[in-house]
């Protein structure tokens, strides 16, 4: 599977796409794209682009979900339907963070704040056209090291949900969409479980052992560990998901269906593991020998396994679109020093960095905001520009980032640490 790269310059000057390599790109300059290496003529490429532009989701959903590895959809321009889908799935993942209860005094601590029927309404996605069918919990392994060696036994934490498109939305999408979303790493045991790990055989199919297919043990443990702190503890994250996916595939066995994983950071890794697991077990195979498409929309995801894992995912038809910030260190982990790990899938690259708050390089809301308004400042008409020379595109980005980052600013002692917050916006 080829790795295709699209760079969106996130510095608020302007967002431009280019189909040629520039010799000296810099953080305030044009965006660079590699030249096409195939022999397709410009006229045929333009014709294909026109077809894509005029076609709707019902006819293009398989391409949008990677059946051709997103060929001609990320270069020379990011296809508007693909952009919309990436943003849509990103918002589903953002809902996990908005709904996750981190208040130790709450009865719902480390679980979801809302019930399944009210989740989308409470997080502003009541018009999404999806209905939540199941909540998913993951159990981090017990860690017997300071400073948490005396902590209570590991119990399940709410990590995401399964949702299904409604009849109306399924008609608009061209198929019944089963979406599984995962939040990223939040609690200390989750971080330690991931950082203190190494490659281990995945061994998810007991009838087809592949010792050369290896994944990070921290992700695998989080995916397969069950809750043992109570007599009636939760099943593992894996058991919960495979059971629900199987149930839904059987329920909609007479319909066209897609399985979509979406996750951020650690959640991206769990999404890739689930996609591989479903495909390896053949749960997505139907009696007519057709396979239900499996796609992963990964936001700021780390590497999950080794080269053999990557190749096996490709053999099984698992499609992964990796949305990454080139300045995000999480997307380069693990294996920064050793080349034992490999990314899976096609890469869509953003580029943003803020000196006052470097933690934003990994923030999901910033990813979504920059995807939402990448090209608004390309207008040749300068009449709508501010005194500093920037146009409406910058103002939209400033507004969106202000809203997306509001939760980071609520406890700030000095608002001047975010210089654009005090900037006058017409």
mmCIF file of C-alpha atoms in Angstrom:
data_model
loop_
_atom_site.group_PDB
_atom_site.id
_atom_site.type_symbol
_atom_site.label_atom_id
_atom_site.label_comp_id
_atom_site.label_asym_id
_atom_site.label_seq_id
_atom_site.Cartn_x
_atom_site.Cartn_y
_atom_site.Cartn_z
ATOM 1 C CA UNK A 1 0.000 0.000 0.000
ATOM 2 C CA UNK A 2 1.543 3.282 -1.050
ATOM 3 C CA UNK A 3 2.049 6.111 1.383
ATOM 4 C CA UNK A 4 0.583 9.271 -0.101
ATOM 5 C CA UNK A 5 1.294 12.575 1.556
ATOM 6 C CA UNK A 6 -0.654 15.816 1.473
ATOM 7 C CA UNK A 7 0.586 18.773 3.447
ATOM 8 C CA UNK A 8 -1.687 21.514 4.678
ATOM 9 C CA UNK A 9 0.199 24.552 5.920
ATOM 10 C CA UNK A 10 -1.413 25.394 9.205
ATOM 11 C CA UNK A 11 0.296 28.702 9.914
ATOM 12 C CA UNK A 12 -2.526 31.270 9.713
ATOM 13 C CA UNK A 13 -1.018 33.131 6.695
ATOM 14 C CA UNK A 14 -2.814 31.111 4.090
ATOM 15 C CA UNK A 15 -3.536 27.560 3.017
ATOM 16 C CA UNK A 16 -2.435 26.705 -0.497
ATOM 17 C CA UNK A 17 -2.118 23.513 -2.484
ATOM 18 C CA UNK A 18 0.604 23.045 -5.045
ATOM 19 C CA UNK A 19 1.303 20.159 -7.420
ATOM 20 C CA UNK A 20 5.023 20.705 -7.688
ATOM 21 C CA UNK A 21 7.919 20.357 -5.277
ATOM 22 C CA UNK A 22 9.319 23.681 -4.089
ATOM 23 C CA UNK A 23 13.017 23.833 -3.441
ATOM 24 C CA UNK A 24 12.953 25.758 -0.169
ATOM 25 C CA UNK A 25 9.701 25.171 1.678
ATOM 26 C CA UNK A 26 9.358 26.901 5.031
ATOM 27 C CA UNK A 27 6.765 27.206 7.774
ATOM 28 C CA UNK A 28 5.225 30.368 6.318
ATOM 29 C CA UNK A 29 5.363 29.340 2.675
ATOM 30 C CA UNK A 30 3.394 27.416 0.132
ATOM 31 C CA UNK A 31 2.309 23.855 0.693
ATOM 32 C CA UNK A 32 4.245 21.241 -1.256
ATOM 33 C CA UNK A 33 2.943 18.127 -2.931
ATOM 34 C CA UNK A 34 4.976 15.468 -4.724
ATOM 35 C CA UNK A 35 4.691 15.228 -8.469
ATOM 36 C CA UNK A 36 2.607 12.372 -9.738
ATOM 37 C CA UNK A 37 4.799 9.391 -10.572
ATOM 38 C CA UNK A 38 2.325 7.664 -12.893
ATOM 39 C CA UNK A 39 1.872 8.252 -16.593
ATOM 40 C CA UNK A 40 -1.726 9.378 -16.504
ATOM 41 C CA UNK A 41 -2.248 12.364 -18.770
ATOM 42 C CA UNK A 42 -3.320 15.681 -17.325
ATOM 43 C CA UNK A 43 -6.507 15.615 -19.368
ATOM 44 C CA UNK A 44 -7.571 12.209 -18.052
ATOM 45 C CA UNK A 45 -6.677 13.285 -14.512
ATOM 46 C CA UNK A 46 -8.766 16.426 -14.915
ATOM 47 C CA UNK A 47 -11.658 14.373 -16.272
ATOM 48 C CA UNK A 48 -11.452 11.967 -13.348
ATOM 49 C CA UNK A 49 -11.355 14.899 -10.941
ATOM 50 C CA UNK A 50 -14.468 16.364 -12.560
ATOM 51 C CA UNK A 51 -16.286 13.049 -12.187
ATOM 52 C CA UNK A 52 -15.275 12.889 -8.538
ATOM 53 C CA UNK A 53 -16.386 16.462 -7.971
ATOM 54 C CA UNK A 54 -19.824 15.910 -9.407
ATOM 55 C CA UNK A 55 -20.439 12.478 -7.896
ATOM 56 C CA UNK A 56 -22.087 12.021 -4.530
ATOM 57 C CA UNK A 57 -21.353 9.896 -1.500
ATOM 58 C CA UNK A 58 -23.767 7.148 -2.552
ATOM 59 C CA UNK A 59 -21.673 6.379 -5.638
ATOM 60 C CA UNK A 60 -18.222 7.191 -4.247
ATOM 61 C CA UNK A 61 -18.301 5.872 -0.700
ATOM 62 C CA UNK A 62 -16.058 2.885 -1.432
ATOM 63 C CA UNK A 63 -13.369 5.160 -2.899
ATOM 64 C CA UNK A 64 -13.792 7.622 -0.019
ATOM 65 C CA UNK A 65 -13.216 4.713 2.351
ATOM 66 C CA UNK A 66 -10.058 3.589 0.601
ATOM 67 C CA UNK A 67 -10.908 0.806 -1.842
ATOM 68 C CA UNK A 68 -8.245 2.277 -4.179
ATOM 69 C CA UNK A 69 -5.989 3.445 -1.348
ATOM 70 C CA UNK A 70 -7.371 6.975 -1.769
ATOM 71 C CA UNK A 71 -5.730 7.364 -5.174
ATOM 72 C CA UNK A 72 -6.520 10.781 -6.730
ATOM 73 C CA UNK A 73 -8.432 11.776 -3.592
ATOM 74 C CA UNK A 74 -5.579 13.261 -1.568
ATOM 75 C CA UNK A 75 -3.502 14.641 -4.418
ATOM 76 C CA UNK A 76 -3.275 16.976 -6.199
ATOM 77 C CA UNK A 77 -6.190 18.257 -4.080
ATOM 78 C CA UNK A 78 -7.939 16.788 -1.083
ATOM 79 C CA UNK A 79 -11.334 15.679 -2.358
ATOM 80 C CA UNK A 80 -14.159 17.632 -0.680
ATOM 81 C CA UNK A 81 -16.134 14.482 0.111
ATOM 82 C CA UNK A 82 -13.086 12.876 1.708
ATOM 83 C CA UNK A 83 -12.400 16.030 3.707
ATOM 84 C CA UNK A 84 -15.996 16.011 4.920
ATOM 85 C CA UNK A 85 -15.780 12.348 5.927
ATOM 86 C CA UNK A 86 -12.503 12.864 7.796
ATOM 87 C CA UNK A 87 -13.996 15.784 9.716
ATOM 88 C CA UNK A 88 -17.186 13.841 10.420
ATOM 89 C CA UNK A 89 -15.337 10.872 11.893
ATOM 90 C CA UNK A 90 -13.049 13.228 13.782
ATOM 91 C CA UNK A 91 -16.097 14.752 15.447
ATOM 92 C CA UNK A 92 -17.295 11.280 16.436
ATOM 93 C CA UNK A 93 -13.954 10.744 18.182
ATOM 94 C CA UNK A 94 -14.069 14.180 19.805
ATOM 95 C CA UNK A 95 -17.366 13.134 21.361
ATOM 96 C CA UNK A 96 -15.459 10.540 23.398
ATOM 97 C CA UNK A 97 -13.400 13.250 25.076
ATOM 98 C CA UNK A 98 -16.396 15.493 25.690
ATOM 99 C CA UNK A 99 -18.334 12.655 27.313
ATOM 100 C CA UNK A 100 -15.538 11.037 29.349
ATOM 101 C CA UNK A 101 -15.911 11.777 33.082
ATOM 102 C CA UNK A 102 -12.595 12.605 34.761
ATOM 103 C CA UNK A 103 -14.073 13.968 37.981
ATOM 104 C CA UNK A 104 -12.947 11.694 40.862
ATOM 105 C CA UNK A 105 -15.957 12.828 42.886
ATOM 106 C CA UNK A 106 -18.442 11.794 40.242
ATOM 107 C CA UNK A 107 -20.424 8.567 40.329
ATOM 108 C CA UNK A 108 -19.532 8.150 36.664
ATOM 109 C CA UNK A 109 -15.790 8.606 37.177
ATOM 110 C CA UNK A 110 -13.801 7.032 34.292
ATOM 111 C CA UNK A 111 -17.028 6.233 32.453
ATOM 112 C CA UNK A 112 -19.318 8.161 30.136
ATOM 113 C CA UNK A 113 -21.235 11.090 31.590
ATOM 114 C CA UNK A 114 -24.331 10.326 29.536
ATOM 115 C CA UNK A 115 -26.546 7.439 28.600
ATOM 116 C CA UNK A 116 -26.414 5.935 25.127
ATOM 117 C CA UNK A 117 -29.645 7.569 23.978
ATOM 118 C CA UNK A 118 -28.503 11.046 25.020
ATOM 119 C CA UNK A 119 -24.804 10.942 24.127
ATOM 120 C CA UNK A 120 -24.991 12.604 20.718
ATOM 121 C CA UNK A 121 -27.458 15.227 21.927
ATOM 122 C CA UNK A 122 -25.232 16.146 24.880
ATOM 123 C CA UNK A 123 -22.104 16.557 22.752
ATOM 124 C CA UNK A 124 -23.777 18.466 19.919
ATOM 125 C CA UNK A 125 -24.126 15.629 17.402
ATOM 126 C CA UNK A 126 -27.873 15.124 17.644
ATOM 127 C CA UNK A 127 -28.161 15.589 13.866
ATOM 128 C CA UNK A 128 -25.402 13.114 13.018
ATOM 129 C CA UNK A 129 -27.856 10.516 11.757
ATOM 130 C CA UNK A 130 -26.301 7.770 13.909
ATOM 131 C CA UNK A 131 -27.532 5.890 16.956
ATOM 132 C CA UNK A 132 -25.237 4.517 19.667
ATOM 133 C CA UNK A 133 -25.640 0.761 20.032
ATOM 134 C CA UNK A 134 -22.979 -0.073 22.628
ATOM 135 C CA UNK A 135 -20.448 1.484 24.987
ATOM 136 C CA UNK A 136 -16.944 0.019 25.002
ATOM 137 C CA UNK A 137 -14.690 -0.401 28.035
ATOM 138 C CA UNK A 138 -11.003 -1.291 28.178
ATOM 139 C CA UNK A 139 -9.090 -2.596 31.175
ATOM 140 C CA UNK A 140 -5.467 -1.472 31.564
ATOM 141 C CA UNK A 141 -3.137 -4.090 33.068
ATOM 142 C CA UNK A 142 -2.280 -4.044 36.750
ATOM 143 C CA UNK A 143 0.944 -2.080 37.294
ATOM 144 C CA UNK A 144 2.987 -2.790 40.410
ATOM 145 C CA UNK A 145 5.424 0.097 40.268
ATOM 146 C CA UNK A 146 5.636 3.458 42.087
ATOM 147 C CA UNK A 147 3.776 5.764 42.355
ATOM 148 C CA UNK A 148 0.686 3.680 41.644
ATOM 149 C CA UNK A 149 1.723 0.305 43.052
ATOM 150 C CA UNK A 150 -0.841 0.585 45.864
ATOM 151 C CA UNK A 151 -3.669 1.572 43.549
ATOM 152 C CA UNK A 152 -6.811 -0.623 43.397
ATOM 153 C CA UNK A 153 -6.937 -3.475 40.887
ATOM 154 C CA UNK A 154 -7.327 -2.439 37.278
ATOM 155 C CA UNK A 155 -10.946 -1.941 36.266
ATOM 156 C CA UNK A 156 -12.582 -1.111 32.979
ATOM 157 C CA UNK A 157 -12.518 2.469 31.711
ATOM 158 C CA UNK A 158 -14.977 3.796 29.152
ATOM 159 C CA UNK A 159 -12.995 4.150 25.953
ATOM 160 C CA UNK A 160 -15.541 4.680 23.194
ATOM 161 C CA UNK A 161 -18.708 3.487 21.570
ATOM 162 C CA UNK A 162 -20.274 1.708 18.621
ATOM 163 C CA UNK A 163 -22.846 3.589 16.543
ATOM 164 C CA UNK A 164 -24.894 2.717 13.476
ATOM 165 C CA UNK A 165 -26.288 4.990 10.781
ATOM 166 C CA UNK A 166 -30.055 5.414 10.762
ATOM 167 C CA UNK A 167 -32.228 4.368 7.835
ATOM 168 C CA UNK A 168 -32.320 7.930 6.526
ATOM 169 C CA UNK A 169 -28.564 8.460 6.894
ATOM 170 C CA UNK A 170 -27.829 5.061 5.374
ATOM 171 C CA UNK A 171 -29.758 6.122 2.272
ATOM 172 C CA UNK A 172 -27.670 9.278 2.037
ATOM 173 C CA UNK A 173 -24.399 7.398 2.613
ATOM 174 C CA UNK A 174 -25.184 4.602 0.183
ATOM 175 C CA UNK A 175 -24.750 1.882 2.818
ATOM 176 C CA UNK A 176 -25.314 1.039 6.487
ATOM 177 C CA UNK A 177 -22.279 2.389 8.342
ATOM 178 C CA UNK A 178 -21.085 0.761 11.563
ATOM 179 C CA UNK A 179 -18.673 3.163 13.246
ATOM 180 C CA UNK A 180 -16.483 2.304 16.241
ATOM 181 C CA UNK A 181 -14.722 5.216 17.926
ATOM 182 C CA UNK A 182 -11.934 5.281 20.508
ATOM 183 C CA UNK A 183 -10.593 8.090 22.639
ATOM 184 C CA UNK A 184 -6.886 8.566 23.236
ATOM 185 C CA UNK A 185 -4.745 8.001 26.315
ATOM 186 C CA UNK A 186 -5.984 9.850 29.396
ATOM 187 C CA UNK A 187 -5.206 7.929 32.607
ATOM 188 C CA UNK A 188 -1.758 7.175 34.034
ATOM 189 C CA UNK A 189 -2.117 3.356 33.848
ATOM 190 C CA UNK A 190 -2.922 3.677 30.159
ATOM 191 C CA UNK A 191 0.192 5.754 29.493
ATOM 192 C CA UNK A 192 2.451 3.387 31.436
ATOM 193 C CA UNK A 193 0.944 0.313 29.803
ATOM 194 C CA UNK A 194 1.837 1.741 26.416
ATOM 195 C CA UNK A 195 5.254 3.214 27.171
ATOM 196 C CA UNK A 196 6.541 0.163 29.054
ATOM 197 C CA UNK A 197 5.987 -2.329 26.259
ATOM 198 C CA UNK A 198 7.655 -3.979 23.307
ATOM 199 C CA UNK A 199 6.756 -6.008 20.222
ATOM 200 C CA UNK A 200 4.913 -9.263 20.787
ATOM 201 C CA UNK A 201 3.107 -11.693 18.439
ATOM 202 C CA UNK A 202 -0.476 -10.563 17.880
ATOM 203 C CA UNK A 203 -1.823 -14.146 17.952
ATOM 204 C CA UNK A 204 -5.472 -13.109 17.738
ATOM 205 C CA UNK A 205 -6.481 -16.043 15.528
ATOM 206 C CA UNK A 206 -5.832 -19.224 17.505
ATOM 207 C CA UNK A 207 -6.262 -21.333 14.350
ATOM 208 C CA UNK A 208 -3.751 -19.364 12.291
ATOM 209 C CA UNK A 209 -0.757 -18.519 14.445
ATOM 210 C CA UNK A 210 1.576 -15.984 12.833
ATOM 211 C CA UNK A 211 4.604 -15.482 15.119
ATOM 212 C CA UNK A 212 6.147 -13.000 12.700
ATOM 213 C CA UNK A 213 3.143 -10.636 12.881
ATOM 214 C CA UNK A 214 3.912 -8.526 15.940
ATOM 215 C CA UNK A 215 2.296 -5.532 17.631
ATOM 216 C CA UNK A 216 3.088 -3.344 20.603
ATOM 217 C CA UNK A 217 2.326 -5.358 23.732
ATOM 218 C CA UNK A 218 0.827 -2.348 25.544
ATOM 219 C CA UNK A 219 -1.852 -1.880 22.894
ATOM 220 C CA UNK A 220 -2.491 -5.621 22.677
ATOM 221 C CA UNK A 221 -2.877 -5.934 26.448
ATOM 222 C CA UNK A 222 -5.286 -3.015 26.622
ATOM 223 C CA UNK A 223 -7.257 -4.614 23.789
ATOM 224 C CA UNK A 224 -7.397 -8.118 25.261
ATOM 225 C CA UNK A 225 -7.239 -7.629 29.061
ATOM 226 C CA UNK A 226 -10.498 -8.277 30.944
ATOM 227 C CA UNK A 227 -11.738 -6.907 34.236
ATOM 228 C CA UNK A 228 -10.883 -9.100 37.204
ATOM 229 C CA UNK A 229 -11.586 -6.699 40.048
ATOM 230 C CA UNK A 230 -15.109 -8.015 40.568
ATOM 231 C CA UNK A 231 -16.833 -11.366 40.310
ATOM 232 C CA UNK A 232 -18.971 -10.136 37.443
ATOM 233 C CA UNK A 233 -16.309 -8.065 35.728
ATOM 234 C CA UNK A 234 -16.371 -6.826 32.173
ATOM 235 C CA UNK A 235 -15.223 -8.827 29.212
ATOM 236 C CA UNK A 236 -12.151 -7.564 27.390
ATOM 237 C CA UNK A 237 -12.414 -4.685 24.969
ATOM 238 C CA UNK A 238 -11.852 -7.212 22.203
ATOM 239 C CA UNK A 239 -14.660 -9.534 23.318
ATOM 240 C CA UNK A 240 -17.107 -6.660 23.649
ATOM 241 C CA UNK A 241 -16.307 -5.352 20.169
ATOM 242 C CA UNK A 242 -16.227 -8.632 18.269
ATOM 243 C CA UNK A 243 -19.551 -9.623 19.819
ATOM 244 C CA UNK A 244 -21.200 -6.330 18.884
ATOM 245 C CA UNK A 245 -19.760 -6.221 15.366
ATOM 246 C CA UNK A 246 -20.915 -9.793 14.745
ATOM 247 C CA UNK A 247 -24.397 -8.955 16.029
ATOM 248 C CA UNK A 248 -24.706 -5.902 13.793
ATOM 249 C CA UNK A 249 -23.374 -7.675 10.714
ATOM 250 C CA UNK A 250 -25.963 -10.377 11.235
ATOM 251 C CA UNK A 251 -28.712 -7.818 11.813
ATOM 252 C CA UNK A 252 -27.916 -6.030 8.536
ATOM 253 C CA UNK A 253 -26.878 -9.103 6.580
ATOM 254 C CA UNK A 254 -29.171 -8.195 3.696
ATOM 255 C CA UNK A 255 -27.830 -4.651 3.362
ATOM 256 C CA UNK A 256 -24.672 -3.082 2.027
ATOM 257 C CA UNK A 257 -22.535 -2.353 5.071
ATOM 258 C CA UNK A 258 -19.254 -0.654 5.926
ATOM 259 C CA UNK A 259 -17.216 -1.004 9.115
ATOM 260 C CA UNK A 260 -15.402 2.191 10.090
ATOM 261 C CA UNK A 261 -12.962 2.609 12.948
ATOM 262 C CA UNK A 262 -12.032 6.123 14.091
ATOM 263 C CA UNK A 263 -9.640 6.981 16.887
ATOM 264 C CA UNK A 264 -7.154 9.485 18.217
ATOM 265 C CA UNK A 265 -3.697 8.677 19.589
ATOM 266 C CA UNK A 266 -3.972 5.384 21.514
ATOM 267 C CA UNK A 267 -7.497 5.058 20.148
ATOM 268 C CA UNK A 268 -6.086 4.956 16.623
ATOM 269 C CA UNK A 269 -3.945 1.975 17.579
ATOM 270 C CA UNK A 270 -6.945 0.158 19.049
ATOM 271 C CA UNK A 271 -8.872 0.903 15.865
ATOM 272 C CA UNK A 272 -6.133 -0.622 13.718
ATOM 273 C CA UNK A 273 -5.950 -3.686 15.997
ATOM 274 C CA UNK A 274 -9.715 -4.176 15.789
ATOM 275 C CA UNK A 275 -9.695 -3.792 12.001
ATOM 276 C CA UNK A 276 -6.903 -6.362 11.700
ATOM 277 C CA UNK A 277 -8.676 -8.700 14.139
ATOM 278 C CA UNK A 278 -11.992 -8.599 12.272
ATOM 279 C CA UNK A 279 -10.286 -9.210 8.935
ATOM 280 C CA UNK A 280 -7.981 -11.951 10.247
ATOM 281 C CA UNK A 281 -10.904 -13.833 11.760
ATOM 282 C CA UNK A 282 -12.940 -13.293 8.605
ATOM 283 C CA UNK A 283 -15.910 -11.827 10.473
ATOM 284 C CA UNK A 284 -16.472 -9.402 7.595
ATOM 285 C CA UNK A 285 -16.770 -12.231 5.041
ATOM 286 C CA UNK A 286 -20.251 -12.939 3.703
ATOM 287 C CA UNK A 287 -21.696 -16.111 2.235
ATOM 288 C CA UNK A 288 -21.339 -14.776 -1.306
ATOM 289 C CA UNK A 289 -17.572 -14.463 -0.652
ATOM 290 C CA UNK A 290 -17.785 -10.681 -0.660
ATOM 291 C CA UNK A 291 -16.167 -8.856 2.214
ATOM 292 C CA UNK A 292 -17.606 -5.931 4.126
ATOM 293 C CA UNK A 293 -15.123 -3.041 3.674
ATOM 294 C CA UNK A 294 -13.060 -2.174 6.755
ATOM 295 C CA UNK A 295 -11.573 1.319 7.066
ATOM 296 C CA UNK A 296 -9.708 3.161 9.804
ATOM 297 C CA UNK A 297 -9.547 6.947 10.162
ATOM 298 C CA UNK A 298 -6.557 7.481 12.419
ATOM 299 C CA UNK A 299 -5.890 10.886 14.010
ATOM 300 C CA UNK A 300 -2.418 11.390 15.471
ATOM 301 C CA UNK A 301 -1.897 7.658 15.776
ATOM 302 C CA UNK A 302 1.379 5.962 16.778
ATOM 303 C CA UNK A 303 2.888 2.939 15.066
ATOM 304 C CA UNK A 304 1.126 -0.274 16.028
ATOM 305 C CA UNK A 305 3.260 -3.165 14.823
ATOM 306 C CA UNK A 306 6.160 -4.363 12.734
ATOM 307 C CA UNK A 307 6.586 -4.647 8.972
ATOM 308 C CA UNK A 308 4.925 -8.066 8.889
ATOM 309 C CA UNK A 309 1.888 -6.626 10.664
ATOM 310 C CA UNK A 310 1.704 -3.843 8.083
ATOM 311 C CA UNK A 311 1.963 -6.301 5.201
ATOM 312 C CA UNK A 312 -0.637 -8.612 6.711
ATOM 313 C CA UNK A 313 -3.105 -5.731 7.097
ATOM 314 C CA UNK A 314 -2.611 -4.924 3.425
ATOM 315 C CA UNK A 315 -3.138 -8.566 2.422
ATOM 316 C CA UNK A 316 -6.387 -8.634 4.386
ATOM 317 C CA UNK A 317 -7.649 -5.450 2.736
ATOM 318 C CA UNK A 318 -7.622 -3.276 5.863
ATOM 319 C CA UNK A 319 -7.603 0.364 4.740
ATOM 320 C CA UNK A 320 -6.077 2.988 7.025
ATOM 321 C CA UNK A 321 -6.024 6.739 6.413
ATOM 322 C CA UNK A 322 -3.560 8.322 8.823
ATOM 323 C CA UNK A 323 -4.191 12.000 9.519
ATOM 324 C CA UNK A 324 -0.999 13.242 11.166
ATOM 325 C CA UNK A 325 0.692 16.470 12.139
ATOM 326 C CA UNK A 326 4.266 16.452 10.899
ATOM 327 C CA UNK A 327 5.294 18.058 14.209
ATOM 328 C CA UNK A 328 3.451 15.542 16.384
ATOM 329 C CA UNK A 329 5.986 13.264 18.157
ATOM 330 C CA UNK A 330 3.316 10.665 19.001
ATOM 331 C CA UNK A 331 2.956 9.794 15.311
ATOM 332 C CA UNK A 332 6.655 8.894 15.185
ATOM 333 C CA UNK A 333 6.502 6.557 18.174
ATOM 334 C CA UNK A 334 7.533 3.963 19.006
ATOM 335 C CA UNK A 335 10.697 3.131 17.135
ATOM 336 C CA UNK A 336 12.232 6.607 16.841
ATOM 337 C CA UNK A 337 15.684 5.125 17.325
ATOM 338 C CA UNK A 338 15.044 1.606 16.063
ATOM 339 C CA UNK A 339 13.289 0.775 12.813
ATOM 340 C CA UNK A 340 11.314 -2.166 14.225
ATOM 341 C CA UNK A 341 7.912 -0.559 13.778
ATOM 342 C CA UNK A 342 6.005 0.404 10.643
ATOM 343 C CA UNK A 343 2.956 2.555 10.012
ATOM 344 C CA UNK A 344 -0.003 1.039 8.196
ATOM 345 C CA UNK A 345 -1.865 2.854 5.448
ATOM 346 C CA UNK A 346 -1.933 6.121 3.529
ATOM 347 C CA UNK A 347 -0.791 9.368 5.102
ATOM 348 C CA UNK A 348 -2.538 12.738 5.053
ATOM 349 C CA UNK A 349 -0.198 15.287 6.615
ATOM 350 C CA UNK A 350 -1.081 18.488 8.427
ATOM 351 C CA UNK A 351 1.555 20.889 9.647
ATOM 352 C CA UNK A 352 1.025 23.074 12.691
ATOM 353 C CA UNK A 353 2.987 24.137 15.740
ATOM 354 C CA UNK A 354 2.557 26.784 18.434
ATOM 355 C CA UNK A 355 5.514 27.918 20.510
ATOM 356 C CA UNK A 356 3.318 29.094 23.394
ATOM 357 C CA UNK A 357 1.586 25.731 23.719
ATOM 358 C CA UNK A 358 3.499 22.838 22.090
ATOM 359 C CA UNK A 359 0.918 20.361 23.420
ATOM 360 C CA UNK A 360 -1.417 21.508 20.646
ATOM 361 C CA UNK A 361 0.580 19.514 18.113
ATOM 362 C CA UNK A 362 -1.288 16.414 19.262
ATOM 363 C CA UNK A 363 -4.691 17.942 20.000
ATOM 364 C CA UNK A 364 -7.614 16.392 18.118
ATOM 365 C CA UNK A 365 -9.682 19.582 17.994
ATOM 366 C CA UNK A 366 -6.821 21.389 16.289
ATOM 367 C CA UNK A 367 -6.610 18.596 13.712
ATOM 368 C CA UNK A 368 -10.317 18.975 12.963
ATOM 369 C CA UNK A 369 -10.208 22.775 12.883
ATOM 370 C CA UNK A 370 -7.405 22.907 10.349
ATOM 371 C CA UNK A 371 -9.088 20.356 8.123
ATOM 372 C CA UNK A 372 -12.287 22.372 8.223
ATOM 373 C CA UNK A 373 -10.758 25.620 6.897
ATOM 374 C CA UNK A 374 -7.648 24.871 4.811
ATOM 375 C CA UNK A 375 -8.157 27.016 1.701
ATOM 376 C CA UNK A 376 -10.296 29.994 2.639
ATOM 377 C CA UNK A 377 -7.473 32.485 2.294
ATOM 378 C CA UNK A 378 -6.764 31.912 -1.391
ATOM 379 C CA UNK A 379 -9.033 34.722 -2.561
ATOM 380 C CA UNK A 380 -7.430 37.126 -5.001
ATOM 381 C CA UNK A 381 -9.688 39.911 -3.740
ATOM 382 C CA UNK A 382 -7.900 41.679 -0.882
ATOM 383 C CA UNK A 383 -10.868 43.839 0.112
ATOM 384 C CA UNK A 384 -11.765 41.496 2.951
ATOM 385 C CA UNK A 385 -8.322 41.490 4.522
ATOM 386 C CA UNK A 386 -7.425 42.720 7.992
ATOM 387 C CA UNK A 387 -4.924 45.449 8.677
ATOM 388 C CA UNK A 388 -2.190 42.861 9.049
ATOM 389 C CA UNK A 389 -2.776 41.582 5.503
ATOM 390 C CA UNK A 390 -4.599 38.366 6.270
ATOM 391 C CA UNK A 391 -8.034 37.489 4.954
ATOM 392 C CA UNK A 392 -11.210 35.761 6.004
ATOM 393 C CA UNK A 393 -9.536 32.364 6.065
ATOM 394 C CA UNK A 394 -7.351 33.413 8.950
ATOM 395 C CA UNK A 395 -10.283 34.856 10.859
ATOM 396 C CA UNK A 396 -12.225 31.605 10.513
ATOM 397 C CA UNK A 397 -9.252 29.572 11.685
ATOM 398 C CA UNK A 398 -8.713 31.876 14.666
ATOM 399 C CA UNK A 399 -12.374 31.581 15.636
ATOM 400 C CA UNK A 400 -12.421 27.802 15.300
ATOM 401 C CA UNK A 401 -9.172 27.295 17.211
ATOM 402 C CA UNK A 402 -10.391 29.647 19.938
ATOM 403 C CA UNK A 403 -13.511 27.518 20.382
ATOM 404 C CA UNK A 404 -11.729 24.202 20.069
ATOM 405 C CA UNK A 405 -9.071 25.159 22.592
ATOM 406 C CA UNK A 406 -11.366 26.874 25.072
ATOM 407 C CA UNK A 407 -11.045 24.073 27.585
ATOM 408 C CA UNK A 408 -7.267 24.580 27.647
ATOM 409 C CA UNK A 409 -7.674 28.260 28.405
ATOM 410 C CA UNK A 410 -10.180 28.104 31.241
ATOM 411 C CA UNK A 411 -7.488 27.659 33.890
ATOM 412 C CA UNK A 412 -4.830 29.849 32.303
ATOM 413 C CA UNK A 413 -3.451 32.507 34.640
ATOM 414 C CA UNK A 414 -2.215 34.731 31.866
ATOM 415 C CA UNK A 415 -4.259 34.952 28.685
ATOM 416 C CA UNK A 416 -1.362 36.616 26.904
ATOM 417 C CA UNK A 417 0.193 33.178 26.526
ATOM 418 C CA UNK A 418 -2.220 32.784 23.609
ATOM 419 C CA UNK A 419 -1.509 35.920 21.548
ATOM 420 C CA UNK A 420 -4.295 35.526 19.012
ATOM 421 C CA UNK A 421 -6.980 35.353 21.697
ATOM 422 C CA UNK A 422 -6.743 39.113 22.210
ATOM 423 C CA UNK A 423 -6.539 39.932 18.536
ATOM 424 C CA UNK A 424 -9.331 42.055 17.121
ATOM 425 C CA UNK A 425 -11.463 40.098 14.667
ATOM 426 C CA UNK A 426 -13.720 42.089 12.379
#
